[in-house]
Coordinates of C-alpha atoms in Angstrom, one line a residue:
Chain A
M1 CA 192.2 -103.3 -116.0
T2 CA 191.3 -102.6 -112.4
G3 CA 190.0 -99.2 -113.5
L4 CA 187.8 -100.6 -116.2
S5 CA 186.5 -103.1 -113.9
T6 CA 185.4 -100.4 -111.4
E7 CA 183.5 -98.3 -114.1
L8 CA 181.9 -101.5 -115.3
L9 CA 180.9 -102.6 -111.9
I10 CA 179.3 -99.2 -111.2
C11 CA 177.3 -99.4 -114.3
L12 CA 176.2 -103.0 -113.8
S13 CA 175.3 -102.3 -110.0
Y14 CA 173.3 -99.3 -111.2
L15 CA 171.3 -101.4 -113.6
L16 CA 170.5 -103.7 -110.6
V17 CA 169.3 -100.7 -108.4
V18 CA 167.1 -99.4 -111.2
L19 CA 165.5 -102.8 -111.7
I20 CA 164.8 -102.9 -107.9
V21 CA 163.4 -99.5 -107.7
G22 CA 161.4 -100.1 -110.9
L23 CA 159.8 -103.3 -109.5
L24 CA 159.0 -101.8 -106.2
P25 CA 155.5 -100.2 -107.3
S26 CA 154.4 -103.3 -109.2
R27 CA 151.6 -103.9 -106.8
Q28 CA 150.6 -100.4 -106.1
F29 CA 148.1 -99.8 -108.9
S30 CA 144.9 -101.5 -109.9
N31 CA 145.0 -104.5 -112.2
S32 CA 143.4 -102.5 -115.1
V33 CA 144.4 -100.7 -118.2
P34 CA 144.0 -97.2 -116.5
G35 CA 146.3 -98.6 -113.6
F36 CA 149.0 -99.8 -116.0
V37 CA 149.0 -96.8 -118.4
A38 CA 147.9 -93.9 -116.1
G39 CA 148.8 -95.3 -112.7
D40 CA 145.1 -94.7 -111.7
R41 CA 145.6 -90.9 -112.0
S42 CA 147.7 -90.8 -109.0
L43 CA 151.1 -89.2 -109.8
N44 CA 151.8 -86.3 -107.6
V45 CA 153.7 -83.1 -108.5
L46 CA 157.3 -84.5 -107.5
V47 CA 157.0 -87.6 -109.5
L48 CA 155.5 -85.7 -112.4
Y49 CA 158.4 -83.2 -112.4
F50 CA 161.0 -86.0 -112.5
V51 CA 159.1 -88.1 -115.0
M52 CA 158.9 -85.2 -117.4
G53 CA 162.3 -83.9 -116.7
A54 CA 164.0 -87.1 -116.9
A55 CA 162.1 -88.2 -120.1
I56 CA 162.9 -85.2 -121.9
F57 CA 166.6 -85.4 -121.2
S58 CA 167.5 -88.6 -123.2
S59 CA 170.9 -89.9 -124.0
F60 CA 171.1 -86.8 -126.3
A61 CA 171.6 -84.7 -123.2
F62 CA 175.0 -86.2 -122.3
L63 CA 176.2 -87.1 -125.9
G64 CA 174.3 -84.8 -128.4
G65 CA 174.0 -81.6 -126.1
P66 CA 177.7 -81.0 -125.6
G67 CA 178.2 -82.1 -129.2
W68 CA 176.1 -79.3 -130.4
A69 CA 177.9 -76.7 -128.3
Y70 CA 181.2 -78.2 -129.3
S71 CA 180.5 -78.1 -133.1
R72 CA 177.8 -75.4 -133.5
G73 CA 178.5 -73.1 -130.6
A74 CA 175.7 -70.6 -129.6
A75 CA 173.3 -72.6 -131.9
A76 CA 173.0 -75.0 -128.9
F77 CA 171.3 -72.1 -126.8
F78 CA 168.3 -73.1 -128.9
I79 CA 167.9 -76.3 -126.8
L80 CA 168.0 -74.2 -123.6
T81 CA 165.2 -71.9 -124.9
Y82 CA 162.8 -74.4 -126.4
G83 CA 163.1 -76.7 -123.4
A84 CA 162.2 -73.9 -120.9
F85 CA 159.2 -72.8 -123.0
G86 CA 158.0 -76.1 -124.3
L87 CA 155.9 -77.1 -121.3
L88 CA 154.1 -73.7 -121.1
P89 CA 151.1 -74.8 -123.4
F90 CA 150.7 -77.8 -121.0
Y91 CA 149.8 -75.4 -118.2
F92 CA 146.7 -74.5 -120.1
L93 CA 146.1 -77.8 -122.0
G94 CA 147.1 -80.3 -119.4
P95 CA 144.3 -79.5 -116.8
K96 CA 141.7 -79.5 -119.6
A97 CA 143.0 -83.0 -120.8
W98 CA 142.9 -84.2 -117.3
R99 CA 139.3 -83.2 -116.7
V100 CA 137.9 -84.8 -119.9
G101 CA 140.4 -87.8 -119.3
K102 CA 138.8 -88.4 -115.8
R103 CA 135.3 -88.0 -117.1
F104 CA 135.5 -90.3 -120.1
G105 CA 138.3 -92.6 -118.9
F106 CA 140.9 -91.6 -121.5
V107 CA 144.6 -92.5 -121.0
T108 CA 146.1 -91.5 -124.3
Q109 CA 145.8 -88.2 -126.4
A110 CA 144.8 -90.1 -129.5
E111 CA 141.8 -91.5 -127.6
L112 CA 140.9 -87.9 -126.5
L113 CA 141.2 -86.4 -129.9
G114 CA 139.4 -89.4 -131.5
H115 CA 136.4 -88.9 -129.2
R116 CA 136.5 -85.0 -129.5
F117 CA 136.3 -85.1 -133.3
D118 CA 134.2 -88.3 -133.4
S119 CA 136.7 -89.8 -135.7
R120 CA 138.4 -93.3 -135.5
L121 CA 140.5 -92.2 -138.4
M122 CA 141.9 -89.5 -136.0
S123 CA 142.9 -92.0 -133.4
G124 CA 144.3 -94.3 -136.1
L125 CA 146.4 -91.6 -137.7
L126 CA 147.7 -90.4 -134.5
S127 CA 148.8 -93.9 -133.5
V128 CA 150.7 -94.3 -136.7
I129 CA 152.4 -90.9 -136.1
T130 CA 153.2 -91.8 -132.6
V131 CA 154.7 -95.2 -133.3
A132 CA 156.7 -93.9 -136.3
A133 CA 158.1 -91.1 -134.1
L134 CA 158.8 -93.1 -131.0
V135 CA 160.5 -96.1 -132.5
P136 CA 163.5 -94.4 -133.9
Y137 CA 163.6 -92.3 -130.7
L138 CA 163.9 -95.5 -128.7
T139 CA 166.5 -97.0 -131.1
I140 CA 168.7 -94.0 -130.3
Q141 CA 168.5 -94.5 -126.6
M142 CA 169.4 -98.1 -127.1
T143 CA 172.5 -97.1 -129.2
G144 CA 173.6 -94.7 -126.5
A145 CA 173.4 -97.3 -123.8
G146 CA 175.3 -99.9 -125.8
Y147 CA 178.0 -97.3 -126.5
I148 CA 178.3 -96.6 -122.9
F149 CA 178.9 -100.2 -122.0
A150 CA 181.3 -100.8 -124.9
T151 CA 183.3 -97.8 -123.8
V152 CA 183.4 -98.6 -120.0
S153 CA 184.2 -102.4 -120.7
D154 CA 186.8 -101.5 -123.2
G155 CA 184.9 -103.6 -125.7
L156 CA 184.5 -106.6 -123.3
I157 CA 180.7 -106.0 -123.5
P158 CA 179.9 -105.3 -127.0
E159 CA 177.3 -102.5 -127.9
W160 CA 174.8 -105.2 -128.8
L161 CA 175.0 -106.7 -125.3
G162 CA 175.1 -103.5 -123.5
A163 CA 171.8 -102.2 -125.2
L164 CA 170.2 -105.8 -124.5
L165 CA 171.1 -105.6 -120.9
T166 CA 170.0 -102.1 -120.3
Y167 CA 166.7 -102.4 -122.2
G168 CA 166.3 -106.0 -120.8
V169 CA 166.0 -104.2 -117.3
V170 CA 163.8 -101.4 -118.7
T171 CA 161.4 -103.8 -120.4
I172 CA 161.1 -105.9 -117.1
Y173 CA 160.1 -103.0 -114.9
V174 CA 157.8 -101.4 -117.6
L175 CA 156.0 -104.6 -118.0
S176 CA 155.5 -105.2 -114.3
S177 CA 155.0 -101.6 -113.0
G178 CA 153.7 -99.8 -116.0
V179 CA 153.7 -95.9 -115.6
L180 CA 154.6 -96.2 -111.9
G181 CA 157.8 -98.1 -112.7
V182 CA 158.6 -95.2 -115.1
G183 CA 157.9 -92.6 -112.3
W184 CA 159.8 -94.2 -109.5
T185 CA 162.8 -94.9 -111.5
S186 CA 162.7 -91.4 -113.1
M187 CA 163.0 -89.8 -109.6
L188 CA 166.2 -91.6 -109.0
Q189 CA 167.5 -91.2 -112.6
G190 CA 166.5 -87.4 -112.9
L191 CA 168.2 -86.6 -109.7
L192 CA 171.4 -88.4 -110.6
M193 CA 171.5 -86.7 -114.0
M194 CA 171.2 -83.3 -112.5
V195 CA 173.9 -83.8 -109.9
I196 CA 176.4 -85.4 -112.4
A197 CA 175.7 -82.7 -115.0
W198 CA 176.2 -79.8 -112.6
F199 CA 179.4 -81.4 -111.2
L200 CA 180.9 -81.9 -114.8
G201 CA 179.8 -78.5 -116.0
L202 CA 181.7 -76.9 -113.2
Y203 CA 184.6 -79.3 -112.8
V204 CA 185.8 -79.7 -116.4
P205 CA 186.3 -76.0 -117.1
Q206 CA 187.9 -75.6 -113.7
V207 CA 190.5 -78.3 -114.5
L208 CA 191.1 -77.2 -118.1
Y209 CA 190.9 -73.3 -118.0
G210 CA 190.6 -72.3 -114.3
G211 CA 186.9 -71.6 -114.3
I212 CA 183.9 -70.9 -116.7
G213 CA 184.7 -67.2 -117.2
P214 CA 188.4 -67.9 -118.1
M215 CA 187.2 -70.5 -120.4
F216 CA 184.9 -68.2 -122.4
E217 CA 187.7 -65.5 -122.4
Q218 CA 190.2 -67.9 -124.0
L219 CA 187.6 -69.0 -126.6
L220 CA 187.1 -65.3 -127.5
S221 CA 190.8 -64.4 -127.5
T222 CA 191.6 -67.3 -129.7
G223 CA 189.2 -66.3 -132.5
H224 CA 186.2 -68.4 -131.6
G225 CA 184.0 -65.4 -131.2
E226 CA 181.5 -66.6 -133.9
L227 CA 180.8 -69.7 -131.7
L228 CA 179.8 -67.4 -128.8
S229 CA 177.3 -65.3 -130.9
P230 CA 173.9 -66.6 -131.6
P231 CA 172.6 -68.0 -133.9
G232 CA 175.9 -69.8 -134.1
L233 CA 176.7 -72.2 -136.8
A234 CA 174.5 -74.6 -139.0
A235 CA 175.2 -78.3 -139.2
D236 CA 177.4 -77.7 -142.3
G237 CA 179.6 -75.4 -140.2
A238 CA 178.3 -72.2 -142.2
P239 CA 176.7 -69.5 -140.0
W240 CA 173.2 -70.4 -139.1
H241 CA 170.5 -68.0 -140.2
W242 CA 168.1 -66.3 -137.6
W243 CA 165.2 -67.7 -139.6
G244 CA 166.4 -71.2 -139.0
Y245 CA 167.2 -70.7 -135.3
S246 CA 163.9 -68.8 -134.4
S247 CA 161.7 -71.0 -136.4
A248 CA 163.3 -74.2 -134.8
V249 CA 162.7 -72.8 -131.3
V250 CA 159.0 -72.1 -132.2
V251 CA 158.4 -75.5 -133.8
S252 CA 160.0 -77.2 -131.0
V253 CA 158.1 -75.1 -128.4
L254 CA 154.7 -76.0 -130.0
G255 CA 155.6 -79.7 -130.5
F256 CA 157.1 -80.4 -127.2
S257 CA 154.1 -81.0 -125.0
C258 CA 152.5 -83.0 -127.9
W259 CA 155.0 -85.9 -127.7
P260 CA 152.7 -88.7 -126.7
H261 CA 155.0 -89.9 -123.8
F262 CA 154.8 -86.3 -122.2
F263 CA 151.2 -85.5 -123.1
M264 CA 149.8 -88.8 -121.7
K265 CA 151.2 -87.8 -118.2
A266 CA 148.3 -85.4 -118.1
F267 CA 146.1 -88.5 -117.5
A268 CA 148.5 -89.9 -114.9
A269 CA 148.6 -86.8 -112.8
R270 CA 146.7 -86.7 -109.4
G271 CA 144.9 -83.4 -110.5
P272 CA 145.1 -80.2 -112.5
K273 CA 147.0 -78.6 -109.6
S274 CA 149.8 -81.1 -109.8
I275 CA 150.1 -80.6 -113.6
K276 CA 150.2 -76.7 -113.3
L277 CA 152.8 -76.8 -110.3
M278 CA 155.0 -79.2 -112.4
V279 CA 154.9 -76.7 -115.4
V280 CA 155.7 -73.9 -112.9
M281 CA 158.7 -75.9 -111.5
Y282 CA 160.0 -77.2 -114.8
P283 CA 162.4 -74.5 -115.9
T284 CA 164.5 -75.3 -112.7
F285 CA 165.1 -78.8 -114.3
Q286 CA 165.7 -77.1 -117.5
L287 CA 168.7 -75.1 -116.2
F288 CA 170.6 -78.4 -116.1
I289 CA 171.2 -78.0 -119.8
V290 CA 173.5 -75.0 -119.0
P291 CA 176.3 -77.2 -117.5
I292 CA 175.8 -79.7 -120.3
L293 CA 176.4 -76.9 -122.9
I294 CA 179.5 -75.6 -121.0
I295 CA 181.0 -79.2 -121.2
G296 CA 180.8 -78.9 -125.0
F297 CA 182.3 -75.4 -125.1
A298 CA 185.1 -76.7 -122.8
G299 CA 186.1 -79.1 -125.6
I300 CA 186.5 -76.6 -128.3
L301 CA 190.2 -75.7 -127.4
A302 CA 190.9 -78.9 -125.4
M303 CA 190.1 -81.4 -128.1
P304 CA 189.9 -79.6 -131.5
G305 CA 189.0 -81.5 -134.7
L306 CA 187.0 -84.4 -133.3
D307 CA 185.3 -86.4 -136.1
N308 CA 182.2 -87.1 -134.2
P309 CA 181.1 -84.2 -132.0
D310 CA 178.7 -86.5 -130.1
R311 CA 181.8 -88.1 -128.6
I312 CA 183.2 -85.0 -127.1
L313 CA 182.2 -85.9 -123.4
P314 CA 183.7 -89.5 -123.4
S315 CA 186.7 -88.2 -125.2
M316 CA 187.3 -85.5 -122.6
L317 CA 186.8 -87.9 -119.7
T318 CA 189.6 -90.1 -121.1
E319 CA 191.8 -87.0 -121.7
L320 CA 191.2 -85.6 -118.2
Q321 CA 192.2 -89.0 -116.6
L322 CA 189.6 -88.7 -114.0
S323 CA 189.4 -91.5 -111.4
P324 CA 187.6 -94.6 -112.6
V325 CA 184.8 -94.0 -109.9
L326 CA 184.1 -90.6 -111.5
V327 CA 184.2 -91.9 -115.0
G328 CA 181.8 -94.7 -113.9
L329 CA 179.5 -92.1 -112.4
V330 CA 179.4 -90.2 -115.6
C331 CA 178.7 -93.2 -117.6
L332 CA 175.9 -93.9 -115.2
G333 CA 174.5 -90.5 -115.8
T334 CA 174.4 -91.1 -119.4
L335 CA 172.8 -94.6 -118.9
A336 CA 170.3 -92.8 -116.4
A337 CA 169.4 -90.3 -119.3
S338 CA 169.0 -93.1 -121.8
M339 CA 166.8 -95.4 -119.6
S340 CA 164.6 -92.6 -118.3
S341 CA 163.6 -91.6 -121.8
G342 CA 163.5 -95.1 -123.2
D343 CA 161.1 -96.4 -120.5
A344 CA 158.5 -93.6 -121.1
I345 CA 158.8 -94.0 -124.8
L346 CA 158.3 -97.8 -124.6
H347 CA 155.4 -97.4 -122.3
A348 CA 153.7 -94.8 -124.3
A349 CA 154.3 -96.3 -127.8
A350 CA 152.9 -99.7 -126.7
S351 CA 149.8 -98.2 -124.9
V352 CA 148.9 -96.0 -128.0
L353 CA 149.6 -98.9 -130.5
V354 CA 147.1 -101.0 -128.7
R355 CA 144.6 -98.6 -127.2
D356 CA 144.3 -96.4 -130.4
G357 CA 146.0 -98.4 -133.3
I358 CA 144.5 -101.8 -132.8
G359 CA 141.5 -100.5 -130.7
S360 CA 140.3 -98.2 -133.4
A361 CA 141.0 -100.7 -136.2
R362 CA 138.8 -103.2 -134.4
G363 CA 136.2 -100.6 -133.3
R364 CA 136.6 -101.4 -129.6
G365 CA 135.4 -104.6 -128.1
M366 CA 138.5 -105.9 -126.1
T367 CA 138.2 -106.7 -122.6
D368 CA 140.4 -104.9 -120.1
G369 CA 142.5 -108.0 -119.5
T370 CA 143.0 -108.6 -123.3
E371 CA 144.0 -105.1 -123.7
R372 CA 146.6 -105.1 -120.9
R373 CA 148.0 -108.4 -122.1
L374 CA 148.3 -106.9 -125.7
I375 CA 149.9 -103.7 -124.4
R376 CA 152.6 -105.8 -122.6
I377 CA 153.1 -107.9 -125.8
S378 CA 153.4 -104.7 -127.8
A379 CA 156.0 -103.3 -125.4
V380 CA 158.1 -106.4 -126.0
V381 CA 157.6 -106.4 -129.9
L382 CA 158.3 -102.6 -130.2
G383 CA 161.4 -102.9 -128.0
A384 CA 162.6 -105.7 -130.2
V385 CA 161.9 -103.7 -133.3
A386 CA 163.9 -100.7 -131.9
Y387 CA 166.7 -103.1 -130.9
W388 CA 166.8 -104.6 -134.3
F389 CA 167.2 -101.1 -135.8
A390 CA 169.9 -100.4 -133.1
V391 CA 172.2 -103.4 -133.6
V392 CA 171.3 -105.2 -136.9
S393 CA 169.9 -102.6 -139.3
E394 CA 172.2 -100.5 -141.5
M395 CA 169.5 -98.0 -142.1
S396 CA 170.0 -94.4 -140.7
L397 CA 167.1 -93.4 -138.3
V398 CA 168.3 -89.9 -137.8
A399 CA 166.3 -88.6 -140.9
L400 CA 163.3 -90.5 -139.5
L401 CA 163.8 -88.9 -136.0
L402 CA 164.3 -85.4 -137.5
A403 CA 161.2 -85.7 -139.7
S404 CA 159.2 -86.8 -136.6
Y405 CA 159.9 -83.4 -134.8
G406 CA 158.1 -81.5 -137.6
A407 CA 155.2 -84.1 -137.6
I408 CA 154.6 -84.2 -133.9
A409 CA 154.2 -80.5 -133.8
Q410 CA 151.2 -80.9 -136.2
M411 CA 149.4 -82.2 -133.2
F412 CA 149.5 -78.7 -131.6
P413 CA 146.8 -77.0 -133.7
V414 CA 144.5 -80.1 -133.4
L415 CA 144.8 -80.0 -129.5
I416 CA 144.1 -76.1 -129.6
A417 CA 141.1 -76.7 -131.9
A418 CA 139.8 -79.5 -129.5
F419 CA 139.8 -77.2 -126.5
Y420 CA 139.2 -73.8 -127.9
S421 CA 137.1 -74.1 -131.1
R422 CA 133.5 -75.1 -131.8
R423 CA 133.8 -74.6 -135.4
V424 CA 136.5 -77.3 -136.3
T425 CA 134.9 -80.4 -137.5
G426 CA 136.2 -83.9 -137.5
A427 CA 137.0 -83.9 -141.2
G428 CA 138.7 -80.5 -140.8
A429 CA 140.8 -81.8 -137.9
V430 CA 141.9 -84.9 -139.7
S431 CA 142.7 -83.2 -143.0
G432 CA 144.7 -80.6 -141.1
L433 CA 146.8 -83.1 -139.2
A434 CA 147.3 -85.2 -142.4
G435 CA 148.1 -82.2 -144.5
G436 CA 150.4 -80.8 -142.0
V437 CA 152.5 -84.0 -141.5
A438 CA 152.6 -84.3 -145.3
A439 CA 153.9 -80.8 -145.7
S440 CA 156.3 -80.9 -143.0
V441 CA 157.9 -84.3 -144.3
L442 CA 157.9 -83.0 -147.9
F443 CA 159.9 -79.8 -147.0
M444 CA 162.3 -81.9 -144.9
V445 CA 162.9 -84.2 -147.8
F446 CA 163.2 -81.4 -150.4
P447 CA 164.7 -78.4 -148.4
E448 CA 165.4 -76.7 -151.7
W449 CA 161.7 -76.1 -152.3
R450 CA 161.3 -73.9 -149.2
P451 CA 160.6 -70.2 -150.1
L452 CA 162.3 -69.1 -146.9
P453 CA 164.9 -71.0 -144.8
V454 CA 162.6 -71.7 -141.9
H455 CA 162.0 -75.0 -140.2
E456 CA 159.9 -77.5 -142.2
G457 CA 157.5 -77.7 -139.3
V458 CA 156.4 -74.0 -140.0
Y459 CA 155.2 -75.0 -143.5
G460 CA 153.4 -78.1 -142.0
L461 CA 151.6 -75.7 -139.5
V462 CA 150.5 -73.3 -142.3
A463 CA 149.2 -76.2 -144.3
N464 CA 147.6 -77.6 -141.3
V465 CA 145.7 -74.6 -140.1
S466 CA 144.7 -73.6 -143.5
L467 CA 143.3 -77.2 -144.4
M468 CA 141.6 -77.4 -141.0
M469 CA 139.7 -74.0 -141.4
L470 CA 138.9 -74.7 -145.1
V471 CA 137.6 -78.2 -144.7
S472 CA 135.7 -77.3 -141.4
R473 CA 133.7 -74.7 -143.4
G474 CA 132.5 -77.2 -145.9
T475 CA 131.6 -80.1 -143.5
K476 CA 128.8 -80.6 -140.9
R477 CA 129.5 -79.3 -137.4
L478 CA 129.8 -81.7 -134.6
A479 CA 127.0 -82.1 -132.1
P480 CA 127.1 -79.2 -129.4
E481 CA 126.8 -81.7 -126.5
R482 CA 130.0 -83.5 -127.6
I483 CA 131.9 -80.2 -127.8
A484 CA 130.5 -78.9 -124.5
A485 CA 132.7 -81.2 -122.5
Y486 CA 135.8 -79.8 -124.1
V487 CA 135.3 -76.2 -125.1
E488 CA 134.7 -74.2 -121.9
D489 CA 134.4 -70.5 -121.5
R490 CA 137.9 -70.1 -120.0
L491 CA 141.4 -70.2 -121.0
D492 CA 142.7 -73.1 -118.8
Chain B
M1 CA 132.9 -75.4 -115.4
I2 CA 131.6 -72.3 -117.2
E3 CA 132.4 -69.0 -115.7
K4 CA 130.2 -66.0 -116.5
G5 CA 130.0 -62.4 -115.6
R6 CA 132.6 -60.0 -114.4
D7 CA 134.9 -62.4 -112.5
G8 CA 135.1 -64.7 -115.6
R9 CA 136.0 -61.7 -117.8
A10 CA 138.6 -60.4 -115.4
S11 CA 140.1 -63.8 -114.9
R12 CA 140.3 -64.3 -118.8
R13 CA 141.9 -60.8 -119.1
R14 CA 144.4 -61.8 -116.5
H15 CA 145.3 -65.0 -118.3
R16 CA 145.6 -63.1 -121.6
N17 CA 148.1 -60.7 -120.0
Y18 CA 150.2 -63.5 -119.0
L19 CA 150.1 -65.1 -122.4
V20 CA 151.3 -61.7 -123.7
F21 CA 154.2 -61.8 -121.3
F22 CA 155.2 -65.4 -122.4
V23 CA 155.2 -64.4 -126.1
V24 CA 157.4 -61.3 -125.2
A25 CA 159.7 -63.5 -123.3
L26 CA 159.9 -65.9 -126.2
L27 CA 160.5 -63.1 -128.6
A28 CA 163.4 -61.9 -126.3
L29 CA 165.0 -65.2 -126.9
I30 CA 164.7 -65.6 -130.6
W31 CA 164.9 -62.9 -133.3
P32 CA 164.6 -60.0 -132.7
G33 CA 165.3 -59.9 -128.9
L34 CA 168.3 -62.2 -129.0
A35 CA 169.8 -60.4 -132.1
L36 CA 170.2 -57.2 -130.0
V37 CA 172.5 -59.0 -127.6
S38 CA 174.3 -61.4 -129.9
S39 CA 177.8 -60.1 -129.2
P40 CA 179.7 -62.4 -126.8
T41 CA 180.9 -59.2 -124.8
P42 CA 180.6 -57.9 -122.4
F43 CA 180.8 -61.0 -120.2
V44 CA 178.1 -61.1 -117.3
L45 CA 179.4 -63.2 -114.5
G46 CA 181.8 -65.0 -116.7
L47 CA 179.3 -65.9 -119.3
P48 CA 178.9 -64.4 -122.8
L49 CA 176.2 -61.7 -122.9
S50 CA 173.7 -63.8 -125.0
L51 CA 173.8 -66.8 -122.6
A52 CA 173.5 -64.5 -119.6
W53 CA 170.5 -62.8 -121.3
I54 CA 168.9 -66.1 -122.0
I55 CA 169.4 -67.3 -118.4
A56 CA 168.0 -64.0 -117.0
W57 CA 164.8 -64.5 -119.1
L58 CA 164.4 -68.0 -117.9
V59 CA 164.6 -66.8 -114.4
L60 CA 161.9 -64.1 -115.2
L61 CA 159.8 -66.8 -116.9
F62 CA 160.0 -68.9 -113.7
F63 CA 158.9 -66.1 -111.5
G64 CA 156.1 -65.1 -114.1
L65 CA 154.8 -68.8 -113.8
V66 CA 155.0 -68.8 -110.1
R67 CA 152.9 -65.5 -110.0
L68 CA 150.4 -67.0 -112.4
F69 CA 150.0 -70.2 -110.3
I70 CA 149.6 -68.3 -107.2
S71 CA 146.9 -66.0 -108.6
D72 CA 145.1 -69.1 -110.0
I73 CA 145.1 -70.6 -106.6
R74 CA 144.0 -67.5 -104.9
E75 CA 141.1 -67.3 -107.3
G76 CA 140.1 -70.9 -106.4
R77 CA 141.1 -72.4 -109.7
D78 CA 142.8 -75.6 -109.0
G79 CA 143.0 -75.9 -112.8

């Protein structure tokens, strides 16, 4: 009982620390929409690095990541690859977005693309895709936090209360400090996640096998060679196909920087140099997925036959009988991963819903104060909807989340067209995006219709680019002066 | 900022070379590159060959990005 109390105490104290850190910058930005949403374009490279790093590693990192390595072996290397390459397009797109953002006052990518293609439909469509993709993502973060509290308190704090406590804290600092609250807490949470992951990735194989090398040797000598050979196993346990592995990497790389809660940080950055340097440094954060995967591999021989692979890390912690302080720290790492993604998602979804969804439906005309108030109300409402899905609804959101990966990647051709093409018209861009999302969702729902076993997002991208080019040929070009601000005679 | 003339062309060519490097690095980590080293053995520093290969390319990618960034700064492009 004493042990449980220590772990619970660590987690509760951590929530308090995060709350304080999140509230600190509440007076450090202007009382305006650009202040709340983009921190007055003031984020330096260090804050950007941790915001992006910590937002990317959600509760999936500590629960799903080891689960993939445990159940699908080398298939999990896909996470390492797409994460490292995922921000590359941002090196070129980020500075361009920053420049037009500063010039026209944009704080969301839907706003940028709506203006570029002179289309309110574009803004509206993007806001629908954004909210549909981010709400299930947020729900999964809440479920992760609830699970951690239920585990450390041995059921004393049920999952619904754990999720409520954690996201109560997140909502409070997002409402009061906006993107700066997300930034400051991400530095703390990102650093903690890195330290805890590296510690576990080295410690667990050492205790169980005498080191990482001996662990892999034992896996090989006990007939688990297929788990160490890419592309590893598919979700059903059969060998994964190279088509599936490679296309999943490519679609994820293209879609990665298009996620609104990442892309919007281009508008929050201090300048193009901060954005570029953040992308350069980013692979160093990504290396932290290596120990995460090693934890999963360590479980293959130590805990065979686990029903839910996502529970491999908590199950091993119990098995190893670590000191309660260490278990508490690991749970804290998972909480940090959940919160540092959840806060960015909540902030982005609320900003996009109001700025682009409601804004484009009303045709602008809100005062700054009304807009800020609406964004805060939306954050609470969206948080409540995600929470409802997490604790009340029986509906599985995994399918919706999976569908959103293919759908988000469809923003990539539109962003490329925005900055590199003078020929693509508003109607072309909107039809490409809508057709791409439709094709991607269709092939996800009916995988048997795919001519090749590649990721559904690839079919979406083919439909997207084809429609974009075809419709652009038949529609009137945009005014050159509108395009001039976006398409420059340079790559970055 | 529109760049014209020889400097602009050289700069674009340089960026295109880096893009080619990034695409080659990506192909090394999916099919066909990764398929060439998909055997777990020989172990490299205790890691299966494929994992060591991926980490080595990520290190290369990092240094490639550092070089690109430095050359951009030298050219006076803050972005």
